[in-house]
Short mmCIF file of C-alpha atoms and ligand atoms in Angstrom, two decimals:
data_model
loop_
_atom_site.label_atom_id
_atom_site.label_comp_id
_atom_site.label_asym_id
_atom_site.label_seq_id
_atom_site.Cartn_x
_atom_site.Cartn_y
_atom_site.Cartn_z
CA MET A 4 4.31 8.18 3.01
CA LYS A 5 4.45 12.15 4.32
CA LYS A 6 7.50 12.27 4.20
CA GLN A 7 8.01 10.75 0.78
CA LEU A 8 5.79 13.26 0.42
CA MET A 9 7.68 16.55 1.26
CA SER A 10 10.80 15.60 -0.87
CA ALA A 11 8.68 15.10 -3.50
CA ALA A 12 7.62 18.30 -3.40
CA ILE A 13 10.70 19.80 -2.66
CA THR A 14 12.42 18.26 -5.80
CA LEU A 15 9.51 19.26 -7.83
CA LEU A 16 10.22 23.20 -6.16
CA ILE A 17 14.16 22.56 -6.43
CA THR A 18 13.85 21.70 -10.62
CA SER A 19 11.06 24.72 -11.10
CA VAL A 20 12.85 27.48 -9.76
CA CYS A 21 13.97 29.91 -12.73
CA THR A 22 15.70 32.78 -13.03
CA THR A 23 13.37 36.26 -14.99
CA ALA A 24 16.06 37.38 -17.10
CA GLY A 25 16.11 40.79 -17.03
CA ALA A 26 13.65 41.12 -14.23
CA THR A 27 13.46 43.61 -12.07
CA THR A 28 11.59 45.38 -9.64
CA GLY A 29 12.87 48.97 -10.74
CA GLN A 30 12.86 50.15 -7.19
CA ALA A 31 16.37 51.18 -5.52
CA ALA A 32 16.52 51.35 -1.85
CA THR A 33 16.53 54.68 0.04
CA TRP A 34 16.86 53.66 3.06
CA SER A 35 19.63 50.55 4.99
CA TYR A 36 20.26 49.69 8.09
CA ALA A 37 23.57 51.45 8.77
CA ALA A 38 24.45 55.65 8.57
CA PRO A 39 23.47 57.72 6.63
CA THR A 40 20.61 56.03 5.61
CA GLY A 41 19.64 53.66 8.96
CA PRO A 42 16.85 53.75 11.24
CA GLU A 43 18.24 56.42 13.35
CA GLN A 44 17.28 58.72 9.71
CA TRP A 45 14.94 56.94 8.30
CA SER A 46 12.05 59.80 9.29
CA GLU A 47 14.32 62.30 8.06
CA LEU A 48 14.77 60.52 4.26
CA LYS A 49 11.15 61.65 2.82
CA SER A 50 8.20 63.25 4.59
CA ASP A 51 6.22 60.46 3.97
CA TYR A 52 8.41 58.23 7.14
CA ALA A 53 7.62 60.82 9.41
CA LEU A 54 6.28 58.02 12.08
CA CYS A 55 9.48 56.06 12.12
CA SER A 56 10.67 58.58 14.58
CA SER A 57 7.36 60.67 15.91
CA GLY A 58 5.17 56.71 15.37
CA LEU A 59 4.39 56.02 19.80
CA THR A 60 3.33 52.36 18.32
CA GLN A 61 6.16 50.83 16.43
CA SER A 62 7.48 47.91 15.89
CA PRO A 63 9.68 45.59 16.91
CA ILE A 64 9.74 45.24 20.20
CA ASP A 65 11.34 43.10 23.38
CA ILE A 66 8.72 41.30 24.65
CA ARG A 67 8.48 41.30 28.47
CA ASP A 68 5.53 41.25 31.08
CA ALA A 69 3.70 39.98 29.23
CA VAL A 70 -0.57 39.67 30.51
CA ASP A 71 -2.53 35.94 29.88
CA THR A 72 -6.00 36.84 28.47
CA ARG A 73 -6.45 33.60 27.07
CA LEU A 74 -6.19 35.17 23.87
CA ALA A 75 -8.10 32.21 20.92
CA PRO A 76 -5.36 30.33 18.96
CA LEU A 77 -4.37 31.75 16.05
CA VAL A 78 -6.04 29.61 12.67
CA PHE A 79 -3.69 28.87 9.70
CA THR A 80 -5.80 28.01 6.75
CA TYR A 81 -2.41 27.87 4.48
CA GLN A 82 -2.54 26.26 0.74
CA PRO A 83 0.68 25.43 -1.82
CA SER A 84 0.56 28.48 -3.90
CA ALA A 85 3.24 29.43 -6.49
CA ALA A 86 5.21 31.80 -5.37
CA VAL A 87 7.87 34.91 -6.56
CA VAL A 88 11.44 35.21 -4.17
CA SER A 89 12.50 39.20 -5.07
CA ASN A 90 15.74 40.31 -2.89
CA ASN A 91 14.67 44.08 -2.87
CA GLY A 92 17.99 45.35 -1.29
CA ASN A 93 16.64 45.25 1.99
CA THR A 94 15.56 41.51 2.06
CA ILE A 95 14.82 38.41 0.13
CA GLN A 96 10.79 38.54 0.08
CA VAL A 97 8.69 36.11 -0.56
CA ALA A 98 5.32 36.96 -2.79
CA THR A 99 2.36 34.90 -3.77
CA VAL A 100 -1.44 35.50 -4.85
CA ASP A 101 -3.34 32.14 -3.26
CA ALA A 102 -1.69 31.03 -0.55
CA GLY A 103 -4.51 30.66 1.82
CA SER A 104 -4.97 32.85 5.02
CA LEU A 105 -4.48 33.65 8.81
CA THR A 106 -7.93 33.93 11.12
CA LEU A 107 -8.08 36.29 13.68
CA ALA A 108 -11.06 37.60 15.87
CA SER A 109 -10.96 40.64 14.13
CA GLY A 110 -11.39 38.64 10.34
CA ASP A 111 -9.47 37.03 7.88
CA TYR A 112 -6.35 38.16 6.53
CA SER A 113 -4.69 36.89 3.47
CA PHE A 114 -1.41 35.46 3.27
CA VAL A 115 0.98 38.78 0.74
CA GLN A 116 4.15 37.72 1.26
CA LEU A 117 6.96 36.58 3.40
CA HIS A 118 10.49 38.12 4.22
CA LEU A 119 13.18 37.60 6.66
CA HIS A 120 15.48 39.59 9.17
CA THR A 121 18.94 38.57 10.51
CA PRO A 122 18.91 38.88 13.55
CA SER A 123 15.72 38.91 14.82
CA GLU A 124 13.89 42.22 15.10
CA GLU A 125 11.85 41.14 17.80
CA GLN A 126 13.51 40.18 21.57
CA ILE A 127 11.87 37.85 24.20
CA GLN A 128 13.35 39.02 27.44
CA GLY A 129 16.10 40.61 26.04
CA ARG A 130 17.04 37.96 23.57
CA SER A 131 17.60 38.12 20.11
CA TYR A 132 17.27 34.81 17.66
CA PRO A 133 19.66 35.00 14.83
CA MET A 134 17.21 35.12 12.32
CA SER A 135 13.00 35.66 11.82
CA ALA A 136 10.40 35.22 9.24
CA HIS A 137 7.60 38.31 8.89
CA LEU A 138 4.86 36.44 7.77
CA VAL A 139 2.66 39.02 6.18
CA HIS A 140 -1.17 38.96 5.57
CA ARG A 141 -4.07 41.54 4.58
CA SER A 142 -7.72 41.94 5.45
CA ALA A 143 -10.01 42.71 2.46
CA ALA A 144 -10.32 46.18 4.19
CA GLY A 145 -6.68 46.41 3.28
CA GLU A 146 -5.34 45.96 7.53
CA LEU A 147 -1.93 44.15 7.92
CA ALA A 148 -1.56 42.05 10.47
CA VAL A 149 1.55 40.21 10.50
CA VAL A 150 3.42 36.76 12.15
CA ALA A 151 6.63 36.57 12.94
CA VAL A 152 8.18 33.21 13.24
CA LEU A 153 11.97 33.29 15.38
CA PHE A 154 15.01 30.86 13.86
CA GLU A 155 17.49 29.33 16.16
CA GLU A 156 20.37 27.90 14.97
CA GLY A 157 19.42 23.66 15.02
CA ALA A 158 19.05 21.17 12.75
CA HIS A 159 18.89 22.06 9.06
CA ASN A 160 15.63 23.53 7.58
CA PRO A 161 14.04 22.19 4.60
CA ALA A 162 11.60 24.78 3.86
CA LEU A 163 13.13 27.62 4.58
CA ASP A 164 15.79 26.08 2.39
CA LEU A 165 13.40 26.45 -0.76
CA ILE A 166 13.54 29.97 -0.31
CA LEU A 167 17.63 30.11 0.18
CA GLU A 168 17.87 27.42 -2.91
CA ALA A 169 15.84 30.23 -4.83
CA MET A 170 16.98 33.81 -3.46
CA PRO A 171 18.48 35.53 -5.93
CA LYS A 172 21.76 37.02 -5.19
CA GLU A 173 21.38 40.50 -6.64
CA ALA A 174 19.51 43.06 -5.79
CA GLY A 175 16.63 44.00 -8.16
CA VAL A 176 16.81 40.59 -9.30
CA VAL A 177 13.23 38.09 -9.11
CA MET A 178 12.91 33.93 -9.46
CA ASN A 179 9.59 31.80 -9.43
CA LEU A 180 8.98 29.21 -7.19
CA GLN A 181 6.75 26.92 -8.64
CA THR A 182 5.30 25.65 -5.55
CA LEU A 183 5.43 27.19 -1.87
CA ASN A 184 3.51 26.05 1.37
CA VAL A 185 3.93 28.60 4.58
CA THR A 186 3.28 26.14 6.43
CA ASP A 187 6.25 23.80 6.13
CA LEU A 188 7.97 27.41 7.94
CA LEU A 189 5.77 27.34 10.76
CA PRO A 190 6.43 25.64 14.57
CA ALA A 191 4.38 22.72 15.56
CA THR A 192 3.52 24.47 18.78
CA ARG A 193 1.93 27.91 17.55
CA HIS A 194 1.65 29.26 20.89
CA TYR A 195 2.56 33.54 20.50
CA TYR A 196 2.57 36.93 21.55
CA ALA A 197 0.26 39.49 20.07
CA TYR A 198 0.56 43.53 20.30
CA ALA A 199 -0.01 46.56 18.20
CA GLY A 200 2.60 48.07 15.83
CA SER A 201 3.78 48.87 12.99
CA LEU A 202 5.66 47.82 10.06
CA THR A 203 9.32 47.82 10.59
CA THR A 204 10.55 49.40 8.09
CA PRO A 205 9.75 52.98 5.98
CA PRO A 206 7.12 54.41 6.14
CA CYS A 207 6.50 52.45 9.64
CA ALA A 208 3.04 52.37 9.81
CA GLU A 209 0.67 51.97 12.37
CA GLY A 210 -1.87 50.11 13.18
CA VAL A 211 -0.23 46.45 12.98
CA ARG A 212 -1.45 43.56 14.18
CA TRP A 213 1.45 41.43 15.55
CA HIS A 214 1.61 37.82 16.46
CA VAL A 215 5.19 36.85 17.56
CA LEU A 216 5.87 32.58 17.90
CA SER A 217 7.18 31.72 20.88
CA THR A 218 8.43 28.39 19.72
CA ALA A 219 11.46 29.33 17.59
CA VAL A 220 12.05 26.62 14.44
CA THR A 221 15.64 25.70 13.69
CA LEU A 222 17.92 26.91 10.81
CA SER A 223 21.53 25.74 9.93
CA PRO A 224 25.11 26.96 10.48
CA ALA A 225 25.82 26.41 6.58
CA GLN A 226 21.51 28.31 6.28
CA LEU A 227 22.31 31.44 7.95
CA GLN A 228 25.14 32.17 5.92
CA ALA A 229 23.86 31.60 3.06
CA PHE A 230 21.46 34.50 4.18
CA GLN A 231 23.97 36.46 6.13
CA ALA A 232 26.38 36.17 3.21
CA LEU A 233 23.68 38.72 0.89
CA TYR A 234 22.75 40.82 4.20
CA PRO A 235 24.95 40.78 7.39
CA MET A 236 22.17 42.63 9.12
CA ASN A 237 18.44 43.84 8.51
CA ALA A 238 17.05 44.38 11.49
CA ARG A 239 15.51 47.49 12.87
CA PRO A 240 16.68 47.95 16.52
CA VAL A 241 13.38 47.59 19.34
CA GLN A 242 11.59 50.55 19.55
CA PRO A 243 9.93 51.90 23.38
CA LEU A 244 6.84 49.75 24.11
CA ASN A 245 4.53 52.86 25.31
CA GLY A 246 2.12 51.90 27.69
CA ARG A 247 1.16 49.32 25.41
CA SER A 248 0.72 45.67 26.41
CA VAL A 249 1.47 42.35 25.20
CA GLU A 250 -0.81 39.50 25.98
CA VAL A 251 -0.46 35.51 25.49
CA GLY A 252 -2.70 32.98 23.25
CA GLY A 253 -2.85 30.22 21.85
ZN1 LIG B 536 9.78 42.60 8.86
#
């Protein structure tokens, strides 16, 4: 029954994908992942990007020596929602307005958008994964909490396919998705690493609560190639820990 429902939902999604002719984000990418506008130069491109080099709690990081402090499990209360898939010149992003929330000890954070990186920006014991999704949430007070989902090569991932099928090939173009259920992108086991970090793109703002799920989900080699055909490499290098600790929870 559950399987039938899921395939019905997928069919609905695929048939509901449509282009929004002529729609653009109106923003040219002013930074990139390669010189002369790559991560080493971000802080020089705009004064607003200074933290990209001067910040002391930057992301991503290489996760090692995590401390088990028995953090509470992450509470996801996602719900199906309409979404907009955009190619913003640096990644594919899926934005929604009412896809539910993430609850932490510090409060509720509404899901705002997710986007993809290849390879994964975060490393675990020095290992990167072929891809990661960053699920970005914002509290009523404007604070950000991100959940990173790691992908390893393996079985085809139907939930990811909804995004890959809809992703515009050209920067500045957006597509509509009738339904996205973010839960479908999460692994069944949701143990996580938590640390205090930043946006991994300019302006590299700090004060971001990071949660990296330690169980990877899969994507097929063809799915990885489909994304890499648009963005072969869109990952910021790992940043110094500067004394931060990484905790384990879930
Ligand atoms: Zn990201």
